[in-house]
Short mmCIF file of C-alpha atoms in Angstrom, two decimals:
data_model
loop_
_atom_site.label_atom_id
_atom_site.label_comp_id
_atom_site.label_asym_id
_atom_site.label_seq_id
_atom_site.Cartn_x
_atom_site.Cartn_y
_atom_site.Cartn_z
CA UNK A 1 115.61 109.14 32.71
CA UNK A 2 114.31 106.66 35.33
CA UNK A 3 111.00 104.88 34.73
CA UNK A 4 108.06 105.07 37.25
CA UNK A 5 108.62 101.42 38.12
CA UNK A 6 112.24 102.16 39.03
CA UNK A 7 111.04 104.99 41.26
CA UNK A 8 108.58 102.62 42.93
CA UNK A 9 111.31 100.01 43.49
CA UNK A 10 113.62 102.62 45.06
CA UNK A 11 110.77 103.98 47.24
CA UNK A 12 109.86 100.48 48.45
CA UNK A 13 113.48 99.69 49.30
CA UNK A 14 113.82 102.94 51.21
CA UNK A 15 110.58 102.28 53.10
CA UNK A 16 111.79 98.81 54.12
CA UNK A 17 115.07 100.30 55.36
CA UNK A 18 113.24 102.96 57.38
CA UNK A 19 110.88 100.35 58.85
CA UNK A 20 113.79 98.11 59.81
CA UNK A 21 115.66 100.94 61.52
CA UNK A 22 112.46 101.94 63.36
CA UNK A 23 112.01 98.40 64.67
CA UNK A 24 115.62 98.35 65.87
CA UNK A 25 115.13 101.65 67.70
CA UNK A 26 111.87 100.42 69.25
CA UNK A 27 113.55 97.28 70.52
CA UNK A 28 116.39 99.31 72.05
CA UNK A 29 113.93 101.57 73.85
CA UNK A 30 111.69 98.83 75.23
CA UNK A 31 110.84 98.58 78.93
CA UNK A 32 110.72 94.79 78.70
CA UNK A 33 112.80 93.06 81.36
CA UNK A 34 111.87 89.47 80.59
CA UNK A 35 112.96 87.52 77.52
CA UNK A 36 110.18 89.06 75.42
CA UNK A 37 109.19 85.78 73.75
CA UNK A 38 105.59 85.56 72.55
CA UNK A 39 105.03 82.70 75.00
CA UNK A 40 106.11 84.81 78.01
CA UNK A 41 103.60 85.88 80.65
CA UNK A 42 102.92 89.64 80.47
CA UNK A 43 103.22 91.52 83.76
CA UNK A 44 103.43 95.24 84.60
CA UNK A 45 105.22 96.53 87.69
CA UNK A 46 103.88 99.99 88.55
CA UNK A 47 105.71 101.66 91.44
CA UNK A 48 105.05 104.97 93.20
CA UNK A 49 108.19 106.71 91.94
CA UNK A 50 111.78 105.92 91.01
CA UNK A 51 113.14 108.79 93.12
CA UNK A 52 113.05 106.48 96.16
CA UNK A 53 115.60 103.62 96.22
CA UNK A 54 112.96 101.38 97.82
CA UNK A 55 111.04 101.28 94.55
CA UNK A 56 114.19 100.99 92.46
CA UNK A 57 115.00 97.89 94.53
CA UNK A 58 111.53 96.57 93.71
CA UNK A 59 112.23 96.99 90.01
CA UNK A 60 115.54 95.15 90.36
CA UNK A 61 113.89 92.26 92.21
CA UNK A 62 111.15 92.04 89.60
CA UNK A 63 113.62 92.09 86.69
CA UNK A 64 115.60 89.19 88.14
CA UNK A 65 112.48 87.14 88.84
CA UNK A 66 111.10 87.89 85.36
CA UNK A 67 114.15 86.32 83.73
CA UNK A 68 113.89 83.27 85.99
CA UNK A 69 110.18 82.67 85.37
CA UNK A 70 109.70 83.58 81.71
CA UNK A 71 107.84 86.84 82.35
CA UNK A 72 107.65 89.72 79.88
CA UNK A 73 107.91 92.61 82.34
CA UNK A 74 106.87 96.21 81.73
CA UNK A 75 108.01 98.90 84.15
CA UNK A 76 106.15 102.09 85.02
CA UNK A 77 106.31 104.66 87.81
CA UNK A 78 104.61 107.81 88.99
CA UNK A 79 106.51 111.03 88.40
CA UNK A 80 106.34 111.75 92.14
CA UNK A 81 105.03 109.98 95.23
CA UNK A 82 101.28 110.54 95.04
CA UNK A 83 101.07 110.76 91.23
CA UNK A 84 97.90 108.76 90.57
CA UNK A 85 97.36 109.81 86.94
CA UNK A 86 100.54 108.18 85.61
CA UNK A 87 99.73 104.96 87.47
CA UNK A 88 96.20 104.92 86.05
CA UNK A 89 97.61 105.28 82.52
CA UNK A 90 100.03 102.39 83.16
CA UNK A 91 97.14 100.20 84.32
CA UNK A 92 95.21 101.03 81.16
CA UNK A 93 98.28 100.14 79.09
CA UNK A 94 98.50 96.76 80.81
CA UNK A 95 94.85 96.08 79.99
CA UNK A 96 95.31 97.04 76.34
CA UNK A 97 98.33 94.73 76.08
CA UNK A 98 96.28 91.81 77.40
CA UNK A 99 98.73 91.10 80.20
CA UNK A 100 98.24 88.39 82.81
CA UNK A 101 98.78 90.57 85.85
CA UNK A 102 99.84 93.81 87.50
CA UNK A 103 102.09 94.46 90.50
CA UNK A 104 101.43 97.92 91.94
CA UNK A 105 102.34 100.17 94.86
CA UNK A 106 99.23 102.37 94.74
CA UNK A 107 99.79 106.12 94.89
CA UNK A 108 96.34 106.88 96.27
CA UNK A 109 92.63 106.11 96.27
CA UNK A 110 92.01 107.35 92.73
CA UNK A 111 93.92 104.31 91.42
CA UNK A 112 91.31 101.90 92.82
CA UNK A 113 88.80 102.36 89.99
CA UNK A 114 91.49 101.58 87.40
CA UNK A 115 92.51 98.47 89.35
CA UNK A 116 88.89 97.31 89.34
CA UNK A 117 88.79 97.82 85.57
CA UNK A 118 91.93 95.68 85.20
CA UNK A 119 90.47 92.87 87.30
CA UNK A 120 87.25 93.01 85.32
CA UNK A 121 89.40 92.54 82.22
CA UNK A 122 90.86 89.36 83.72
CA UNK A 123 94.20 90.65 85.05
CA UNK A 124 95.41 89.38 88.43
CA UNK A 125 96.42 92.39 90.54
CA UNK A 126 98.91 92.21 93.41
CA UNK A 127 99.54 95.28 95.57
CA UNK A 128 103.11 95.60 96.84
CA UNK A 129 104.00 97.39 100.08
CA UNK A 130 100.84 99.56 100.15
CA UNK A 131 97.43 97.87 100.21
CA UNK A 132 94.71 99.96 98.59
CA UNK A 133 91.64 101.04 100.54
CA UNK A 134 89.63 98.85 100.57
CA UNK A 135 92.23 96.08 100.72
CA UNK A 136 90.06 93.73 98.65
CA UNK A 137 90.31 96.10 95.68
CA UNK A 138 93.26 93.87 94.65
CA UNK A 139 93.51 90.09 94.55
CA UNK A 140 96.22 89.99 97.24
CA UNK A 141 98.86 92.23 98.82
CA UNK A 142 102.53 91.32 99.32
CA UNK A 143 103.86 93.69 101.95
CA UNK A 144 105.65 94.49 105.14
CA UNK A 145 103.41 94.41 108.17
CA UNK A 146 103.61 98.21 108.41
CA UNK A 147 101.80 98.39 111.75
CA UNK A 148 104.31 95.91 113.18
CA UNK A 149 107.20 97.93 111.67
CA UNK A 150 105.92 101.09 113.36
CA UNK A 151 105.25 99.25 116.61
CA UNK A 152 108.85 98.00 116.73
CA UNK A 153 110.39 101.48 116.49
CA UNK A 154 107.82 102.78 118.97
CA UNK A 155 108.63 100.09 121.54
CA UNK A 156 112.35 100.72 121.07
CA UNK A 157 111.88 104.48 121.52
CA UNK A 158 109.86 104.06 124.72
CA UNK A 159 112.62 101.88 126.21
CA UNK A 160 115.34 104.24 124.96
CA UNK A 161 113.75 107.25 126.72
CA UNK A 162 113.90 105.41 130.06
CA UNK A 163 111.16 107.53 131.64
CA UNK A 164 112.15 110.86 130.08
CA UNK A 165 109.31 113.02 128.78
CA UNK A 166 108.77 112.40 125.06
CA UNK A 167 108.35 115.58 123.01
CA UNK A 168 107.39 114.09 119.66
CA UNK A 169 107.37 115.21 116.03
CA UNK A 170 105.35 112.93 113.74
CA UNK A 171 106.62 113.21 110.16
CA UNK A 172 104.04 111.37 108.08
CA UNK A 173 103.58 110.73 104.36
CA UNK A 174 100.57 112.78 103.20
CA UNK A 175 98.11 115.33 104.52
CA UNK A 176 95.83 115.34 101.47
CA UNK A 177 95.06 111.63 101.05
CA UNK A 178 94.70 108.49 103.13
CA UNK A 179 96.91 105.47 102.39
CA UNK A 180 97.40 102.45 104.63
CA UNK A 181 101.21 102.55 104.74
CA UNK A 182 100.94 106.05 106.22
CA UNK A 183 98.44 105.43 108.99
CA UNK A 184 99.69 101.92 109.82
CA UNK A 185 103.25 103.07 110.51
CA UNK A 186 102.09 106.16 112.41
CA UNK A 187 99.54 104.29 114.53
CA UNK A 188 101.94 101.38 115.03
CA UNK A 189 104.61 103.73 116.38
CA UNK A 190 102.18 105.31 118.85
CA UNK A 191 100.97 101.87 119.94
CA UNK A 192 104.57 100.74 120.48
CA UNK A 193 105.14 103.86 122.58
CA UNK A 194 102.09 102.97 124.66
CA UNK A 195 100.16 106.06 123.51
CA UNK A 196 96.42 105.39 123.10
CA UNK A 197 95.08 105.91 119.56
CA UNK A 198 91.56 106.61 118.35
CA UNK A 199 90.67 105.97 114.69
CA UNK A 200 93.34 103.50 113.53
CA UNK A 201 92.99 104.82 109.96
CA UNK A 202 93.51 108.48 110.88
CA UNK A 203 96.73 110.24 111.80
CA UNK A 204 96.76 113.04 114.35
CA UNK A 205 93.48 112.42 116.21
CA UNK A 206 95.10 111.03 119.37
CA UNK A 207 95.42 113.13 122.54
CA UNK A 208 98.26 115.63 122.13
CA UNK A 209 99.55 115.00 125.62
CA UNK A 210 99.29 112.31 128.24
CA UNK A 211 101.26 109.27 129.35
CA UNK A 212 103.19 106.70 127.33
CA UNK A 213 104.50 103.41 128.71
CA UNK A 214 107.51 105.08 130.35
CA UNK A 215 106.36 108.58 131.30
CA UNK A 216 104.68 111.68 129.91
CA UNK A 217 104.45 112.69 126.26
CA UNK A 218 103.58 115.68 124.10
CA UNK A 219 102.91 115.45 120.37
CA UNK A 220 104.07 118.72 118.81
CA UNK A 221 103.06 118.15 115.19
CA UNK A 222 101.88 115.85 112.43
CA UNK A 223 103.49 117.08 109.21
CA UNK A 224 103.52 115.58 105.71
CA UNK A 225 106.84 114.84 104.01
CA UNK A 226 105.72 113.06 100.80
CA UNK A 227 108.36 110.49 101.76
CA UNK A 228 111.12 112.76 100.43
CA UNK A 229 114.27 114.27 101.93
CA UNK A 230 113.27 117.86 101.18
CA UNK A 231 109.82 117.16 102.58
CA UNK A 232 111.43 115.86 105.77
CA UNK A 233 113.51 119.01 106.09
CA UNK A 234 110.54 121.33 105.62
CA UNK A 235 108.34 119.32 107.97
CA UNK A 236 111.01 119.31 110.69
CA UNK A 237 111.54 123.06 110.36
CA UNK A 238 107.80 123.56 110.84
CA UNK A 239 107.79 121.34 113.93
CA UNK A 240 110.77 123.11 115.47
CA UNK A 241 109.04 126.45 114.99
CA UNK A 242 106.23 125.10 117.18
CA UNK A 243 108.51 123.63 119.86
CA UNK A 244 112.32 123.71 119.76
CA UNK A 245 112.56 121.07 122.52
CA UNK A 246 111.55 118.06 120.40
CA UNK A 247 113.50 114.97 121.43
CA UNK A 248 111.73 112.22 119.44
CA UNK A 249 111.16 112.26 115.68
CA UNK A 250 109.05 109.56 114.03
CA UNK A 251 109.51 109.46 110.24
CA UNK A 252 107.59 107.60 107.54
CA UNK A 253 110.82 106.53 105.79
CA UNK A 254 114.57 107.08 105.73
CA UNK A 255 114.72 109.86 103.10
CA UNK A 256 112.33 111.87 105.32
CA UNK A 257 114.45 110.95 108.35
CA UNK A 258 117.64 112.25 106.76
CA UNK A 259 115.85 115.46 105.74
CA UNK A 260 114.66 115.90 109.34
CA UNK A 261 118.22 115.43 110.57
CA UNK A 262 119.45 118.16 108.22
CA UNK A 263 116.89 120.58 109.66
CA UNK A 264 117.86 119.65 113.23
CA UNK A 265 121.54 120.08 112.42
CA UNK A 266 120.97 123.48 110.80
CA UNK A 267 119.13 124.57 113.95
CA UNK A 268 121.87 123.19 116.21
CA UNK A 269 119.34 120.74 117.69
CA UNK A 270 120.63 117.36 116.48
CA UNK A 271 122.15 116.36 119.84
CA UNK A 272 119.87 114.50 122.18
CA UNK A 273 117.16 113.88 119.57
CA UNK A 274 116.15 110.31 118.73
CA UNK A 275 115.05 109.79 115.11
CA UNK A 276 113.36 106.53 114.17
CA UNK A 277 112.17 105.32 110.79
CA UNK A 278 111.08 102.47 108.53
CA UNK A 279 112.84 101.12 105.41
CA UNK A 280 116.17 99.40 106.05
CA UNK A 281 117.82 100.51 102.82
CA UNK A 282 121.60 100.45 102.71
CA UNK A 283 121.75 104.24 103.09
CA UNK A 284 119.37 104.06 106.05
CA UNK A 285 121.38 101.30 107.75
CA UNK A 286 124.40 103.57 107.26
CA UNK A 287 122.51 106.40 108.99
CA UNK A 288 121.88 104.07 111.93
CA UNK A 289 125.56 103.14 112.07
CA UNK A 290 126.53 106.83 111.99
CA UNK A 291 124.10 107.69 114.78
CA UNK A 292 121.81 109.84 112.62
CA UNK A 293 118.89 107.41 113.02
CA UNK A 294 118.53 105.54 116.30
CA UNK A 295 116.62 102.56 114.90
CA UNK A 296 114.86 101.57 111.70
CA UNK A 297 112.51 98.75 110.78
CA UNK A 298 113.95 96.94 107.77
CA UNK A 299 111.61 95.73 105.06
CA UNK A 300 112.35 93.72 101.94
CA UNK A 301 111.17 95.26 98.64
CA UNK A 302 113.14 92.87 96.42
CA UNK A 303 111.33 90.00 98.10
CA UNK A 304 107.93 91.63 97.57
CA UNK A 305 108.46 92.16 93.86
CA UNK A 306 110.23 88.87 93.17
CA UNK A 307 107.54 86.84 94.91
CA UNK A 308 104.85 88.85 93.11
CA UNK A 309 106.33 88.07 89.70
CA UNK A 310 106.71 84.41 90.66
CA UNK A 311 103.08 84.27 91.85
CA UNK A 312 101.68 85.57 88.55
CA UNK A 313 103.96 83.22 86.58
CA UNK A 314 102.69 80.26 88.65
CA UNK A 315 99.10 81.40 88.17
CA UNK A 316 99.57 81.47 84.40
CA UNK A 317 101.27 78.06 84.44
CA UNK A 318 98.98 75.98 86.64
CA UNK A 319 96.22 78.25 87.96
CA UNK A 320 97.69 78.33 91.48
CA UNK A 321 96.76 81.55 93.29
CA UNK A 322 98.98 82.96 96.06
CA UNK A 323 97.67 82.75 99.64
CA UNK A 324 97.80 85.20 102.52
CA UNK A 325 99.96 84.62 105.59
CA UNK A 326 98.10 82.77 108.34
CA UNK A 327 96.25 85.20 110.59
CA UNK A 328 96.71 88.15 108.21
CA UNK A 329 94.82 89.49 105.20
CA UNK A 330 98.04 89.86 103.16
CA UNK A 331 101.26 87.97 102.41
CA UNK A 332 103.84 89.15 104.97
CA UNK A 333 107.33 89.61 103.52
CA UNK A 334 108.91 90.23 106.93
CA UNK A 335 110.45 93.03 109.02
CA UNK A 336 113.40 93.35 111.43
CA UNK A 337 114.42 96.19 113.73
CA UNK A 338 117.96 97.42 113.02
CA UNK A 339 119.88 99.31 115.73
CA UNK A 340 123.28 99.40 117.39
CA UNK A 341 121.62 100.41 120.68
CA UNK A 342 119.53 97.35 121.62
CA UNK A 343 116.87 97.75 124.32
CA UNK A 344 115.67 95.11 126.76
CA UNK A 345 112.59 93.27 125.57
CA UNK A 346 112.77 94.63 122.02
CA UNK A 347 114.02 92.14 119.42
CA UNK A 348 116.59 93.66 117.05
CA UNK A 349 119.67 93.05 114.90
CA UNK A 350 122.75 95.27 114.63
CA UNK A 351 123.85 97.26 111.58
CA UNK A 352 126.30 94.57 110.48
CA UNK A 353 123.37 92.15 110.13
CA UNK A 354 121.21 94.91 108.61
CA UNK A 355 123.89 95.66 106.03
CA UNK A 356 123.89 92.05 104.86
CA UNK A 357 120.17 92.24 103.97
CA UNK A 358 119.80 95.90 102.96
CA UNK A 359 118.86 97.19 99.52
CA UNK A 360 119.44 100.24 97.38
#
């Protein structure tokens, strides 16, 4: 018969073993991408969703920079583009962990209050790609100049049409919320086309017909895609039902562009239609090479995330805060137009050059 003390010794040993195995499992399941040392700077990267390779590229850029700069990186993402609740929870987690900073691509206006709470708690918050509204809700934004990106594909399209009437489908991001990446690309495209706009923060309020820089235009539709391929397909189907003679398709990003192409192809309408987009991912550059997309504005998500991680590491080290690009209210990470059909007066690079700097 075993004594009570023997039972207690066996129970204690078993408890230690269980605790040890639990710690091992916790370590294996960690989201940390830095070294994880106690001296590391804590940073959370919170992206819109991991269903888009753009945001996966951001995570990869952040992971690499975290290792280089001694940052303990936590990764989080919305379940879908527009999922604000998951992002808000990730912000609250960063606050509770006492992290130094947050890098975030905001999924919508509801996230702003949580960002303010984080800043009040002493975290330095950098928006990536998508500035919140108002822009000063964060400490600084590292992003593509999305208006310039839209303007480039608009200018290229106007030249490409060579005076032909533009019958345009506008495939935007959302129809139930206002985010700057959405209206800046849309309004930039119209400006590049030479189509007058009204409220620069509102899609779809411009005149539905009139003159662009090369001739006449008609805007058939403004449809939301949620930045997804299936959303692009559905949106394009809706637009075609309104006017089957669309010959220009503006798209918020390349997944939406490819979805639009699938709808056009299914309807036997893919010939003679110019699709333009923004992203510059490797798949998108391939679509340009294959003639599916006429031109795309390439942005650099790895650069955004890597520079964001570096900025927070430098802030923790010596108190140096990042600065905006001269003449802008954000840090511009650059954009280039990629096309194999260059147009006079529109600066661009070909797909070979685009492939060398693509992502995803």
